[in-house]
């Protein structure tokens, strides 16, 4: 069965997970331009049988479909390595909370009110986040965290 990973209303990987949850035995091959660690981890957690980059050759695609049909799981070592390396989240739960709220457009003052902490604490938390992620600014930190599936 084939799905687009990023559909406008529902995520293709979520559909794959739902199919597996219903025990219908459908085998899922993901062909995606999105090979970021978070996407690969989501595919693995939804029990897909194969994950291939979108630019894969037709021969490799046909070989993969045959292997999946024969019961194999086909996910490139480089993708698994990237998924595992991106899995180690350096942020604390509080740092993730703060960054998630900032990513949603809230100001430091709004974050402080929502989390019942001082504005200075929000500022200090952002500084720690920037250091941990080696980010240039908040926008860069949000991008890094989203790409790695940390927020």
C-alpha atoms as a PDB file:
ATOM      1  CA  UNK A   1       0.000   0.000   0.000  1.00  0.00           C
ATOM      2  CA  UNK A   2       1.306   3.506  -0.856  1.00  0.00           C
ATOM      3  CA  UNK A   3       0.729   6.788   1.027  1.00  0.00           C
ATOM      4  CA  UNK A   4       2.099  10.283   0.940  1.00  0.00           C
ATOM      5  CA  UNK A   5       3.903  10.935   4.241  1.00  0.00           C
ATOM      6  CA  UNK A   6       2.737  14.550   4.502  1.00  0.00           C
ATOM      7  CA  UNK A   7      -0.898  14.737   3.501  1.00  0.00           C
ATOM      8  CA  UNK A   8      -2.837  17.973   4.105  1.00  0.00           C
ATOM      9  CA  UNK A   9      -5.331  16.464   6.556  1.00  0.00           C
ATOM     10  CA  UNK A  10      -3.806  13.253   7.895  1.00  0.00           C
ATOM     11  CA  UNK A  11      -0.255  11.956   7.988  1.00  0.00           C
ATOM     12  CA  UNK A  12       0.510   8.932   5.796  1.00  0.00           C
ATOM     13  CA  UNK A  13       2.565   7.364   8.588  1.00  0.00           C
ATOM     14  CA  UNK A  14      -0.396   7.671  10.935  1.00  0.00           C
ATOM     15  CA  UNK A  15      -2.499   5.788   8.394  1.00  0.00           C
ATOM     16  CA  UNK A  16       0.193   3.094   8.242  1.00  0.00           C
ATOM     17  CA  UNK A  17       0.086   2.785  12.030  1.00  0.00           C
ATOM     18  CA  UNK A  18      -3.705   2.538  12.027  1.00  0.00           C
ATOM     19  CA  UNK A  19      -3.619  -0.204   9.408  1.00  0.00           C
ATOM     20  CA  UNK A  20      -1.090  -2.157  11.450  1.00  0.00           C
ATOM     21  CA  UNK A  21      -3.209  -1.615  14.565  1.00  0.00           C
ATOM     22  CA  UNK A  22      -6.206  -3.210  12.874  1.00  0.00           C
ATOM     23  CA  UNK A  23      -4.159  -6.296  12.085  1.00  0.00           C
ATOM     24  CA  UNK A  24      -5.050  -6.319   8.411  1.00  0.00           C
ATOM     25  CA  UNK A  25      -1.574  -7.531   7.390  1.00  0.00           C
ATOM     26  CA  UNK A  26      -0.968  -4.692   4.954  1.00  0.00           C
ATOM     27  CA  UNK A  27       2.714  -4.191   4.186  1.00  0.00           C
ATOM     28  CA  UNK A  28       3.800  -0.563   3.935  1.00  0.00           C
ATOM     29  CA  UNK A  29       6.705   0.820   1.900  1.00  0.00           C
ATOM     30  CA  UNK A  30       7.531   4.484   2.533  1.00  0.00           C
ATOM     31  CA  UNK A  31       9.007   6.428  -0.373  1.00  0.00           C
ATOM     32  CA  UNK A  32       9.770   9.894   0.945  1.00  0.00           C
ATOM     33  CA  UNK A  33      11.760  13.022   0.239  1.00  0.00           C
ATOM     34  CA  UNK A  34      11.693  13.502   4.025  1.00  0.00           C
ATOM     35  CA  UNK A  35      14.553  11.466   5.447  1.00  0.00           C
ATOM     36  CA  UNK A  36      14.997  13.475   8.632  1.00  0.00           C
ATOM     37  CA  UNK A  37      15.562  11.480  11.824  1.00  0.00           C
ATOM     38  CA  UNK A  38      12.110  12.300  13.214  1.00  0.00           C
ATOM     39  CA  UNK A  39      10.359  11.045  10.065  1.00  0.00           C
ATOM     40  CA  UNK A  40      12.386   7.825  10.003  1.00  0.00           C
ATOM     41  CA  UNK A  41      11.658   7.256  13.715  1.00  0.00           C
ATOM     42  CA  UNK A  42       7.950   7.842  13.079  1.00  0.00           C
ATOM     43  CA  UNK A  43       8.053   5.313  10.241  1.00  0.00           C
ATOM     44  CA  UNK A  44       9.795   2.767  12.458  1.00  0.00           C
ATOM     45  CA  UNK A  45       7.321   3.325  15.282  1.00  0.00           C
ATOM     46  CA  UNK A  46       4.451   2.751  12.846  1.00  0.00           C
ATOM     47  CA  UNK A  47       5.967  -0.600  11.825  1.00  0.00           C
ATOM     48  CA  UNK A  48       6.528   0.158   8.146  1.00  0.00           C
ATOM     49  CA  UNK A  49       8.334  -2.581   6.247  1.00  0.00           C
ATOM     50  CA  UNK A  50      10.519  -0.307   4.124  1.00  0.00           C
ATOM     51  CA  UNK A  51      11.689   3.291   4.017  1.00  0.00           C
ATOM     52  CA  UNK A  52      13.351   4.581   0.870  1.00  0.00           C
ATOM     53  CA  UNK A  53      14.477   8.041  -0.229  1.00  0.00           C
ATOM     54  CA  UNK A  54      12.348   9.502  -3.022  1.00  0.00           C
ATOM     55  CA  UNK A  55      15.249   9.542  -5.509  1.00  0.00           C
ATOM     56  CA  UNK A  56      15.798   5.772  -5.333  1.00  0.00           C
ATOM     57  CA  UNK A  57      16.230   3.948  -8.641  1.00  0.00           C
ATOM     58  CA  UNK A  58      13.330   1.980 -10.070  1.00  0.00           C
ATOM     59  CA  UNK A  59      15.429  -1.193  -9.790  1.00  0.00           C
ATOM     60  CA  UNK A  60      15.985  -0.606  -6.072  1.00  0.00           C
ATOM     61  CA  UNK A  61      12.280   0.148  -5.585  1.00  0.00           C
ATOM     62  CA  UNK A  62      11.227  -3.062  -7.349  1.00  0.00           C
ATOM     63  CA  UNK A  63      13.806  -5.066  -5.365  1.00  0.00           C
ATOM     64  CA  UNK A  64      12.529  -3.542  -2.117  1.00  0.00           C
ATOM     65  CA  UNK A  65       8.889  -4.314  -2.898  1.00  0.00           C
ATOM     66  CA  UNK A  66       9.844  -7.925  -3.652  1.00  0.00           C
ATOM     67  CA  UNK A  67      11.843  -8.205  -0.420  1.00  0.00           C
ATOM     68  CA  UNK A  68       8.968  -6.736   1.609  1.00  0.00           C
ATOM     69  CA  UNK A  69       6.563  -9.144  -0.092  1.00  0.00           C
ATOM     70  CA  UNK A  70       8.883 -11.972   1.023  1.00  0.00           C
ATOM     71  CA  UNK A  71       8.638 -10.752   4.631  1.00  0.00           C
ATOM     72  CA  UNK A  72      11.791  -8.643   4.982  1.00  0.00           C
ATOM     73  CA  UNK A  73      12.089  -5.178   6.479  1.00  0.00           C
ATOM     74  CA  UNK A  74      14.176  -2.858   4.310  1.00  0.00           C
ATOM     75  CA  UNK A  75      15.471   0.334   5.876  1.00  0.00           C
ATOM     76  CA  UNK A  76      18.897   1.618   4.898  1.00  0.00           C
ATOM     77  CA  UNK A  77      21.620   1.529   7.529  1.00  0.00           C
ATOM     78  CA  UNK A  78      22.308   5.234   6.986  1.00  0.00           C
ATOM     79  CA  UNK A  79      18.669   6.086   7.722  1.00  0.00           C
ATOM     80  CA  UNK A  80      18.604   3.957  10.867  1.00  0.00           C
ATOM     81  CA  UNK A  81      21.870   5.528  11.999  1.00  0.00           C
ATOM     82  CA  UNK A  82      20.476   9.030  11.432  1.00  0.00           C
ATOM     83  CA  UNK A  83      17.271   8.128  13.268  1.00  0.00           C
ATOM     84  CA  UNK A  84      19.150   6.767  16.255  1.00  0.00           C
ATOM     85  CA  UNK A  85      21.609   9.657  16.437  1.00  0.00           C
ATOM     86  CA  UNK A  86      18.747  12.146  16.322  1.00  0.00           C
ATOM     87  CA  UNK A  87      16.916  10.252  19.034  1.00  0.00           C
ATOM     88  CA  UNK A  88      19.036  11.511  21.908  1.00  0.00           C
ATOM     89  CA  UNK A  89      17.167  14.638  22.922  1.00  0.00           C
ATOM     90  CA  UNK A  90      19.469  17.022  24.790  1.00  0.00           C
ATOM     91  CA  UNK A  91      16.572  19.164  26.052  1.00  0.00           C
ATOM     92  CA  UNK A  92      14.911  18.791  29.427  1.00  0.00           C
ATOM     93  CA  UNK A  93      11.127  18.564  29.595  1.00  0.00           C
ATOM     94  CA  UNK A  94      10.970  22.199  30.784  1.00  0.00           C
ATOM     95  CA  UNK A  95      13.179  23.339  27.896  1.00  0.00           C
ATOM     96  CA  UNK A  96      10.921  21.478  25.470  1.00  0.00           C
ATOM     97  CA  UNK A  97       7.855  23.128  27.034  1.00  0.00           C
ATOM     98  CA  UNK A  98       9.381  26.598  26.688  1.00  0.00           C
ATOM     99  CA  UNK A  99      10.563  26.004  23.126  1.00  0.00           C
ATOM    100  CA  UNK A 100       7.210  24.527  22.081  1.00  0.00           C
ATOM    101  CA  UNK A 101       5.353  27.574  23.384  1.00  0.00           C
ATOM    102  CA  UNK A 102       7.808  29.923  21.670  1.00  0.00           C
ATOM    103  CA  UNK A 103       7.416  27.918  18.449  1.00  0.00           C
ATOM    104  CA  UNK A 104       3.667  28.485  18.774  1.00  0.00           C
ATOM    105  CA  UNK A 105       4.256  32.231  18.677  1.00  0.00           C
ATOM    106  CA  UNK A 106       4.045  33.053  22.373  1.00  0.00           C
ATOM    107  CA  UNK A 107       6.269  35.767  23.817  1.00  0.00           C
ATOM    108  CA  UNK A 108       8.584  35.211  26.780  1.00  0.00           C
ATOM    109  CA  UNK A 109       6.077  37.052  28.960  1.00  0.00           C
ATOM    110  CA  UNK A 110       3.219  34.802  27.795  1.00  0.00           C
ATOM    111  CA  UNK A 111       5.370  31.707  28.357  1.00  0.00           C
ATOM    112  CA  UNK A 112       6.200  32.886  31.877  1.00  0.00           C
ATOM    113  CA  UNK A 113       2.508  33.344  32.670  1.00  0.00           C
ATOM    114  CA  UNK A 114       1.486  30.003  31.229  1.00  0.00           C
ATOM    115  CA  UNK A 115       4.230  28.047  33.003  1.00  0.00           C
ATOM    116  CA  UNK A 116       4.084  30.117  36.200  1.00  0.00           C
ATOM    117  CA  UNK A 117       7.762  31.062  36.056  1.00  0.00           C
ATOM    118  CA  UNK A 118       9.575  34.391  35.937  1.00  0.00           C
ATOM    119  CA  UNK A 119      10.354  36.065  32.610  1.00  0.00           C
ATOM    120  CA  UNK A 120      14.029  35.890  33.601  1.00  0.00           C
ATOM    121  CA  UNK A 121      13.715  32.129  33.979  1.00  0.00           C
ATOM    122  CA  UNK A 122      12.290  31.921  30.457  1.00  0.00           C
ATOM    123  CA  UNK A 123      15.233  33.967  29.195  1.00  0.00           C
ATOM    124  CA  UNK A 124      17.741  31.749  31.020  1.00  0.00           C
ATOM    125  CA  UNK A 125      16.033  28.649  29.655  1.00  0.00           C
ATOM    126  CA  UNK A 126      16.237  29.997  26.106  1.00  0.00           C
ATOM    127  CA  UNK A 127      19.949  30.720  26.608  1.00  0.00           C
ATOM    128  CA  UNK A 128      20.529  27.101  27.722  1.00  0.00           C
ATOM    129  CA  UNK A 129      18.544  25.822  24.729  1.00  0.00           C
ATOM    130  CA  UNK A 130      20.618  27.904  22.318  1.00  0.00           C
ATOM    131  CA  UNK A 131      23.829  26.583  23.866  1.00  0.00           C
ATOM    132  CA  UNK A 132      22.726  22.949  23.868  1.00  0.00           C
ATOM    133  CA  UNK A 133      21.535  23.034  20.267  1.00  0.00           C
ATOM    134  CA  UNK A 134      24.351  25.332  19.102  1.00  0.00           C
ATOM    135  CA  UNK A 135      21.636  27.502  17.601  1.00  0.00           C
ATOM    136  CA  UNK A 136      22.167  31.092  16.471  1.00  0.00           C
ATOM    137  CA  UNK A 137      18.790  32.282  17.725  1.00  0.00           C
ATOM    138  CA  UNK A 138      15.327  31.096  18.810  1.00  0.00           C
ATOM    139  CA  UNK A 139      14.167  30.500  15.245  1.00  0.00           C
ATOM    140  CA  UNK A 140      17.221  28.339  14.579  1.00  0.00           C
ATOM    141  CA  UNK A 141      16.644  26.418  17.831  1.00  0.00           C
ATOM    142  CA  UNK A 142      13.005  25.789  16.901  1.00  0.00           C
ATOM    143  CA  UNK A 143      14.059  24.555  13.444  1.00  0.00           C
ATOM    144  CA  UNK A 144      16.687  22.200  14.902  1.00  0.00           C
ATOM    145  CA  UNK A 145      14.282  20.834  17.513  1.00  0.00           C
ATOM    146  CA  UNK A 146      11.498  20.264  14.966  1.00  0.00           C
ATOM    147  CA  UNK A 147      13.825  18.570  12.466  1.00  0.00           C
ATOM    148  CA  UNK A 148      14.908  16.141  15.162  1.00  0.00           C
ATOM    149  CA  UNK A 149      11.403  15.543  16.484  1.00  0.00           C
ATOM    150  CA  UNK A 150      12.176  17.016  19.915  1.00  0.00           C
ATOM    151  CA  UNK A 151       9.225  19.413  19.826  1.00  0.00           C
END
